[in-house]
Tab-separated table of C-alpha atoms and ligand atoms in Angstrom:
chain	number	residue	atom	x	y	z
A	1	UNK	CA	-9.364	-18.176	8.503
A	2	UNK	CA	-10.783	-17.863	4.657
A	3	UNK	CA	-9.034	-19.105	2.469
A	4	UNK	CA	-7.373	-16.772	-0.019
A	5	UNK	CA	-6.471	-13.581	1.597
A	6	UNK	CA	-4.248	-10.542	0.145
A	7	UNK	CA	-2.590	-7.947	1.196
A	8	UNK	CA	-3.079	-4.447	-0.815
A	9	UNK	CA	0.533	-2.946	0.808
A	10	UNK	CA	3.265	-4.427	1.831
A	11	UNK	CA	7.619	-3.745	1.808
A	12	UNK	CA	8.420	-7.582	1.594
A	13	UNK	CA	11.913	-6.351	-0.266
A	14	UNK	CA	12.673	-4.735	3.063
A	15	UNK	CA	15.890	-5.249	4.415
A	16	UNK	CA	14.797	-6.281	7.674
A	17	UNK	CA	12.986	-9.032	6.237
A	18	UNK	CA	15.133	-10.341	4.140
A	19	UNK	CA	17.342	-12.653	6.754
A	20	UNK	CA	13.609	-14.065	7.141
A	21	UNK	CA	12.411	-14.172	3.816
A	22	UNK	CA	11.837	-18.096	3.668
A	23	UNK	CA	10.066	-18.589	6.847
A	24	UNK	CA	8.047	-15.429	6.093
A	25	UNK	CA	6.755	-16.698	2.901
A	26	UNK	CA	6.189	-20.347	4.046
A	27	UNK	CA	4.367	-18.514	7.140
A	28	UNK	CA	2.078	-16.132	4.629
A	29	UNK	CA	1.209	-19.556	2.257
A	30	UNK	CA	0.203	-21.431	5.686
A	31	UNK	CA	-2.146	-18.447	6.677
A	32	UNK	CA	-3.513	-18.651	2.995
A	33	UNK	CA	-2.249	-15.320	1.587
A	34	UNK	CA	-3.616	-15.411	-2.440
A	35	UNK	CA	-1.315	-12.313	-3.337
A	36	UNK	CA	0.745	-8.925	-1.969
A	37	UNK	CA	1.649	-5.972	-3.541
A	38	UNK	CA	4.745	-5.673	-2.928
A	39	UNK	CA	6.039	-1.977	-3.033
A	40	UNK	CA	9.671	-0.917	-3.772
A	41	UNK	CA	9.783	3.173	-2.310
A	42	UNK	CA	12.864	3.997	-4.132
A	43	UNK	CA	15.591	3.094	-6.806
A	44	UNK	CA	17.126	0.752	-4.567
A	45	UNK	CA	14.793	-1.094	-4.003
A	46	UNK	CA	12.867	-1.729	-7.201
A	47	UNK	CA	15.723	-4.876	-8.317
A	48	UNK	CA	14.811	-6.091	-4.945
A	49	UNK	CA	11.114	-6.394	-5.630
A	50	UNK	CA	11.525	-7.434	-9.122
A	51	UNK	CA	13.713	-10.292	-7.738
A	52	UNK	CA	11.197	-10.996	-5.527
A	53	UNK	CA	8.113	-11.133	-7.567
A	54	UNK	CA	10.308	-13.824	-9.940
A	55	UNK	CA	10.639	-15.826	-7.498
A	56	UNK	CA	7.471	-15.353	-5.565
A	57	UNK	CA	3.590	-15.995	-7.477
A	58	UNK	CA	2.445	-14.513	-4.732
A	59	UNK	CA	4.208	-11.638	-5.306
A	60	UNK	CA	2.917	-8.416	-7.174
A	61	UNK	CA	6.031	-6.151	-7.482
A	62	UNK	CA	5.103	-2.536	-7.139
A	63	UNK	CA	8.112	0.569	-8.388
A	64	UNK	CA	7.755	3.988	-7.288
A	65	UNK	CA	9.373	7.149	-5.791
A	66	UNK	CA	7.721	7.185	-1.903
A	67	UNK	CA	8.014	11.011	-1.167
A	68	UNK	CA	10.261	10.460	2.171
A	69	UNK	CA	13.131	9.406	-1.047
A	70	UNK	CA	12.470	11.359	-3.652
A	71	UNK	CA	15.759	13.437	-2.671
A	72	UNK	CA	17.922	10.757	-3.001
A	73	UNK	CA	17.000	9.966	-6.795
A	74	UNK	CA	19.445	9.853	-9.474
A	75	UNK	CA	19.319	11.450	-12.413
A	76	UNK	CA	18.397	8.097	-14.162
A	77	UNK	CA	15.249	7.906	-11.822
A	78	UNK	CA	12.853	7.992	-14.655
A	79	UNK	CA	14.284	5.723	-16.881
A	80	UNK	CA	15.371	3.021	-13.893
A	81	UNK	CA	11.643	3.061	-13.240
A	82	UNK	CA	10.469	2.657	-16.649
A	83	UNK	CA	12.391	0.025	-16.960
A	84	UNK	CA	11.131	-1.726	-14.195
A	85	UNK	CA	7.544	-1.174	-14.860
A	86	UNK	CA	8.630	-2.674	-18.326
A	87	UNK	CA	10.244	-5.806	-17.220
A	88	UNK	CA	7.137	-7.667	-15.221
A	89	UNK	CA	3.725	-6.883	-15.234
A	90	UNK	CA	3.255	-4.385	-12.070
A	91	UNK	CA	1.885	-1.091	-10.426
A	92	UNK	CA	3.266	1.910	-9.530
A	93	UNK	CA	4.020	2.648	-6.132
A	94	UNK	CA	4.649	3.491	-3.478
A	95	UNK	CA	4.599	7.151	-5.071
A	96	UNK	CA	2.884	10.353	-2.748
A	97	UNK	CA	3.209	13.708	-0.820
A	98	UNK	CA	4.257	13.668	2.982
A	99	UNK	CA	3.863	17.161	4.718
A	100	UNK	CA	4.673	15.378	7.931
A	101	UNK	CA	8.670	14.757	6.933
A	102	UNK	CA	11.252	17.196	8.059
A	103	UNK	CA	13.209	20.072	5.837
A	104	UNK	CA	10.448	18.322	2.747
A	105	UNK	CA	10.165	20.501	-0.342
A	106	UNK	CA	6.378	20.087	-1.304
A	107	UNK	CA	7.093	21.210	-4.989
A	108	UNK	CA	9.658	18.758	-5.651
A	109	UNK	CA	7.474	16.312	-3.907
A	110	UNK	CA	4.630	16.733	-6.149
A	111	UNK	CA	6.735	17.027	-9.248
A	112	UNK	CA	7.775	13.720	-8.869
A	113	UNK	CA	4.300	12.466	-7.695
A	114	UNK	CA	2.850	13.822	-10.743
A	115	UNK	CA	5.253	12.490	-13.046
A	116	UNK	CA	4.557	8.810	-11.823
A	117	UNK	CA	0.648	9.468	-11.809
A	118	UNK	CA	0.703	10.910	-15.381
A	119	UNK	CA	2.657	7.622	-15.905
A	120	UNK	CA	0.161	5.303	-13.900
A	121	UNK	CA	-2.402	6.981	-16.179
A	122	UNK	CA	-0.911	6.608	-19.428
A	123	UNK	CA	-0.190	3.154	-18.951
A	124	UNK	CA	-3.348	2.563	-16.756
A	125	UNK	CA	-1.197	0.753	-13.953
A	126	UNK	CA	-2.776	0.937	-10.207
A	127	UNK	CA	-1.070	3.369	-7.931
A	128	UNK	CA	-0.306	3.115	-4.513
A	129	UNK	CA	-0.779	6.386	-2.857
A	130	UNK	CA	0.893	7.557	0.285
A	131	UNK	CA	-0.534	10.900	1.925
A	132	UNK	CA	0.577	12.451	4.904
A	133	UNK	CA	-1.310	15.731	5.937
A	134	UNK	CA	-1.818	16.789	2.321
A	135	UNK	CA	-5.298	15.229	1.984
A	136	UNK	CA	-6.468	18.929	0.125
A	137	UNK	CA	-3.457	19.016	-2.146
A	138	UNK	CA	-3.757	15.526	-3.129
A	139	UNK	CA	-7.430	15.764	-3.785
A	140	UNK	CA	-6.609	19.059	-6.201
A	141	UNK	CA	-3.803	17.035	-8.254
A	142	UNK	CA	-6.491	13.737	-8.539
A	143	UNK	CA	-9.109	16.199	-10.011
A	144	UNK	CA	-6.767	18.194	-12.286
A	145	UNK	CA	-4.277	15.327	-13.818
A	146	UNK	CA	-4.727	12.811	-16.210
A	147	UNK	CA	-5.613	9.062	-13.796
A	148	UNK	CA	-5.447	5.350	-14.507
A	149	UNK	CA	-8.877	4.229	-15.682
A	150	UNK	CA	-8.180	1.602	-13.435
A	151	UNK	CA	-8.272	3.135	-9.764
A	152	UNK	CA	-5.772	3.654	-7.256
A	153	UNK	CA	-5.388	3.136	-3.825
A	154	UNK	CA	-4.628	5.150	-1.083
A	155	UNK	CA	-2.969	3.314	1.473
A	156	UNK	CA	-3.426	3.647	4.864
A	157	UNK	CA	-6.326	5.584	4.203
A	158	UNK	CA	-6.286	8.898	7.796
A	159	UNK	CA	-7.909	11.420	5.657
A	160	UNK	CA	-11.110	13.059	6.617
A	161	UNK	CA	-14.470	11.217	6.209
A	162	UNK	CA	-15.938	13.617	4.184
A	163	UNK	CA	-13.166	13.345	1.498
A	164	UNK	CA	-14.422	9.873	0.920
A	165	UNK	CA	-17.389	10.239	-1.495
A	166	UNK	CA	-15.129	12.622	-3.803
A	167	UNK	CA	-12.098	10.213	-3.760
A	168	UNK	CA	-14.176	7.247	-4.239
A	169	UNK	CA	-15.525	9.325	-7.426
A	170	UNK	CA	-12.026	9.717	-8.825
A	171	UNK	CA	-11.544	5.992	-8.142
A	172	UNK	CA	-10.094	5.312	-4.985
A	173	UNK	CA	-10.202	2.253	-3.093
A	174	UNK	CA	-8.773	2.770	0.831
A	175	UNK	CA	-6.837	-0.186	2.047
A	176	UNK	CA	-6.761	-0.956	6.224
A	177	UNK	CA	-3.684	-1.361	7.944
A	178	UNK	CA	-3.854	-3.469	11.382
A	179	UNK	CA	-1.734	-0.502	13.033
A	180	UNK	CA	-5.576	1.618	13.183
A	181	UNK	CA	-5.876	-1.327	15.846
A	182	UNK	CA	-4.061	0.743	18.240
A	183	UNK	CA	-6.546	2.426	21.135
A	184	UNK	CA	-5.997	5.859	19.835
A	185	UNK	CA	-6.385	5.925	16.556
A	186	UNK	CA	-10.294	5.729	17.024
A	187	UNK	CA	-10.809	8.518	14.360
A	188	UNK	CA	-9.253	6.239	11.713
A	189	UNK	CA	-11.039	3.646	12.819
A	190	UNK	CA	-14.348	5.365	12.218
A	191	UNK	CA	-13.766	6.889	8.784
A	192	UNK	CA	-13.544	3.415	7.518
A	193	UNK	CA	-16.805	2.974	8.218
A	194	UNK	CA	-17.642	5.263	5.687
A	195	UNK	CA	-15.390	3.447	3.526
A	196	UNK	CA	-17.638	1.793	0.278
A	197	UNK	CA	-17.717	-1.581	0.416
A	198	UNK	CA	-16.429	-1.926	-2.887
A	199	UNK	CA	-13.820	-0.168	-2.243
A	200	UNK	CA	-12.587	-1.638	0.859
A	201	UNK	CA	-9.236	-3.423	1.123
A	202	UNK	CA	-6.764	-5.207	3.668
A	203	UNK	CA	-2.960	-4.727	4.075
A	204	UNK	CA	0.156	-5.294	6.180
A	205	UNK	CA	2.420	-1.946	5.228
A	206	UNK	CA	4.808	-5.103	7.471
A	207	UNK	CA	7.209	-4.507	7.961
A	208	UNK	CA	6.298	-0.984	9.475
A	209	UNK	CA	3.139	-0.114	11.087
A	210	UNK	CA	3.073	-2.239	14.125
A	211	UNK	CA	0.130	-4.335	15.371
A	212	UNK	CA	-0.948	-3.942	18.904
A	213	UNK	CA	0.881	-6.272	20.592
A	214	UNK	CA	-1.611	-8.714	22.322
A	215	UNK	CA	-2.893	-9.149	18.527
A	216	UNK	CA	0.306	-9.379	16.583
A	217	UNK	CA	0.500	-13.589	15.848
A	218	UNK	CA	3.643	-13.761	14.349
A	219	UNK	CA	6.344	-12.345	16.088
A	220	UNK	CA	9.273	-10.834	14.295
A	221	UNK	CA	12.185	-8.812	15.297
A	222	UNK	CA	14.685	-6.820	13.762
A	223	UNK	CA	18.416	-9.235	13.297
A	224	UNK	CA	20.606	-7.122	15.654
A	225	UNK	CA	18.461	-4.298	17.037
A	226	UNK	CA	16.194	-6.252	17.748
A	227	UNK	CA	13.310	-4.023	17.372
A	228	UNK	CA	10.177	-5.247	16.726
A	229	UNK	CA	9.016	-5.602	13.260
A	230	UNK	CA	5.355	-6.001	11.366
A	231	UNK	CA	5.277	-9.606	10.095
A	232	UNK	CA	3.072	-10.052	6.541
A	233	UNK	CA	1.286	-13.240	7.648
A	234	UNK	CA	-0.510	-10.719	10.298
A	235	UNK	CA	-2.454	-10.291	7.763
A	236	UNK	CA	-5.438	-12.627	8.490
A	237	UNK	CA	-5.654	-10.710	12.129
A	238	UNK	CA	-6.049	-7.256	10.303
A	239	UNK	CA	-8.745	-9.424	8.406
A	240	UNK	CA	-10.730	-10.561	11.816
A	241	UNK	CA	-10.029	-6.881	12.623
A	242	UNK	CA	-11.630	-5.399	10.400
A	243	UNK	CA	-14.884	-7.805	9.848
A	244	UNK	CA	-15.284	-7.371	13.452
A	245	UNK	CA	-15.299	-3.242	13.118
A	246	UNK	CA	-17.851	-3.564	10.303
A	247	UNK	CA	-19.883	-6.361	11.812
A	248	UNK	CA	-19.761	-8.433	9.164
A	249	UNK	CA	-18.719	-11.700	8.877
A	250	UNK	CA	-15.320	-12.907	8.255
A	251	UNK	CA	-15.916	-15.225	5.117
A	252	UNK	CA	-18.300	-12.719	3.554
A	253	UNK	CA	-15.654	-9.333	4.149
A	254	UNK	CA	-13.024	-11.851	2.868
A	255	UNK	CA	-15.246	-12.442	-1.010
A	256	UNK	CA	-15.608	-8.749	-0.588
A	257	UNK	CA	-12.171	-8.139	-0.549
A	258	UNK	CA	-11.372	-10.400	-2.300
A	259	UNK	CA	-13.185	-8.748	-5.643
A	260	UNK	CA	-12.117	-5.492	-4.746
A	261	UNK	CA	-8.110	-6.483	-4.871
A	262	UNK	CA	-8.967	-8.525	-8.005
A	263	UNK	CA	-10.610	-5.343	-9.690
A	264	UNK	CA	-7.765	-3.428	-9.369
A	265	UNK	CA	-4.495	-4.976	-8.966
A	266	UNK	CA	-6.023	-8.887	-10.657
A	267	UNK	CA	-5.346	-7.792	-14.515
A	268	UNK	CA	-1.429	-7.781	-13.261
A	269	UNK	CA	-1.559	-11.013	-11.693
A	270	UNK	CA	-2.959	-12.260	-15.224
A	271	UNK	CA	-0.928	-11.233	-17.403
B	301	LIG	ZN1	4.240	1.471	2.655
């Protein structure tokens, strides 16, 4: 496994995880995980992943609305946020539009996505982009608002192939998830071979989007229900995963991806 690996998206603030958090991050250090963006999806979360990321080097904290929230937000949402993004150097995120929710309203969805890209752009911050069947719309609001110099990433990349070259343009880089694994979700799969290689990154989304099982190498499950859960240090398997779908080899992808994370999210882990 190479040596310094990170993960573009993960929820390590997650309840779930939390009765696990020590083994979890000795497990991620042993499988040589450099750094994770950590992403808080609404206000409760964000002292969680601040808490986290002071405790944690590994640990870049992420604060954002996530669209499947944004109707629980307070009227203090803004300045909660704010103040987050001014406590510890960080991105914004997870922040997006989700057509796929039920009883959504797409306009308040994309106020509030617009509101924390404007803000990702003013303060050139990365931001983590979530998009669920609104690949068109999303495009639109990238062309016409303001964006961080910086890039931005859209996680979990299932657009369209052809919406590649144009999002690349605006500065996207499309980070991998070890759930495209799965048998069917061969389309996936093949748009990120289309992917740039510079713009190509690794994550977890743990603890949600499930590895196949025969490849999933550490184990987790839900205290109580039991349910199975996405562990981070999976990471290096999405990794073997995904130098083995681009036939390249697993130190080189790793350099590769390496640079990549560091060009976007490294200036945080700097500062
Ligand atoms: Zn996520």
């Amino acid at each position: 496994m190479p040596s310094r690996l990170y993960d573009a998206h993960n929820h390590l603030q997650d309840e779930r995880l939390t009765p696990y958090h020590e083994a979890i991050l000795s497990d991620v250090r042993r499988q040589g995980v450099a750094r994770m963006v950590v992403n808080g999806s609404c206000e409760d979360d964000w002292p969680n992943v601040l808490a986290l990321a002071r405790a944690c080097p590994e640990v870049i904290p992420s604060f954002g609305y996530h669209p499947w929230y944004v109707k629980e937000r307070s009227g203090d949402w803004q300045a909660a946020l704010v103040r987050h993004l001014d406590a510890v150097p960080s991105a914004i995120g997870e922040v997006g539009l989700d057509r796929l929710i039920k009883d959504h309203d797409p306009e308040e969805q994309e106020r509030v996505f617009v509101w924390q890209l404007r803000l990702a752009a003013e303060r050139d911050l990365p931001v983590g982009i979530h998009c669920l069947q609104a690949w068109g719309r999303l495009l639109e609001i990238l062309r016409a608002e303001p964006r961080p110099r910086c890039g931005f990433l859209l996680h979990s990349y299932g657009g369209p192939t052809e919406m590649i070259a144009p999002l690349a343009e605006l500065g996207a880089y499309f980070s991998f998830p070890g759930y495209f694994a799965h048998e069917r979700k061969t389309r996936q799969r093949e748009t990120f071979r289309s992917v740039p290689p510079d713009r190509l990154l690794i994550e977890t989304d743990a603890p949600d989007q499930l590895l196949p099982n025969e490849l999933a190498r550490f184990p987790l499950a839900a205290a109580g229900s039991g349910k199975p859960l996405n562990h981070p240090a999976n990471l290096g398997v999405v990794y073997e995963f995904m130098a083995g779908l681009r036939s390249e080899p697993l130190e080189r992808l790793a350099r590769r991806v390496e640079e990549n994370f560091q060009r976007l999210f490294g200036p945080l882990a700097a500062r």
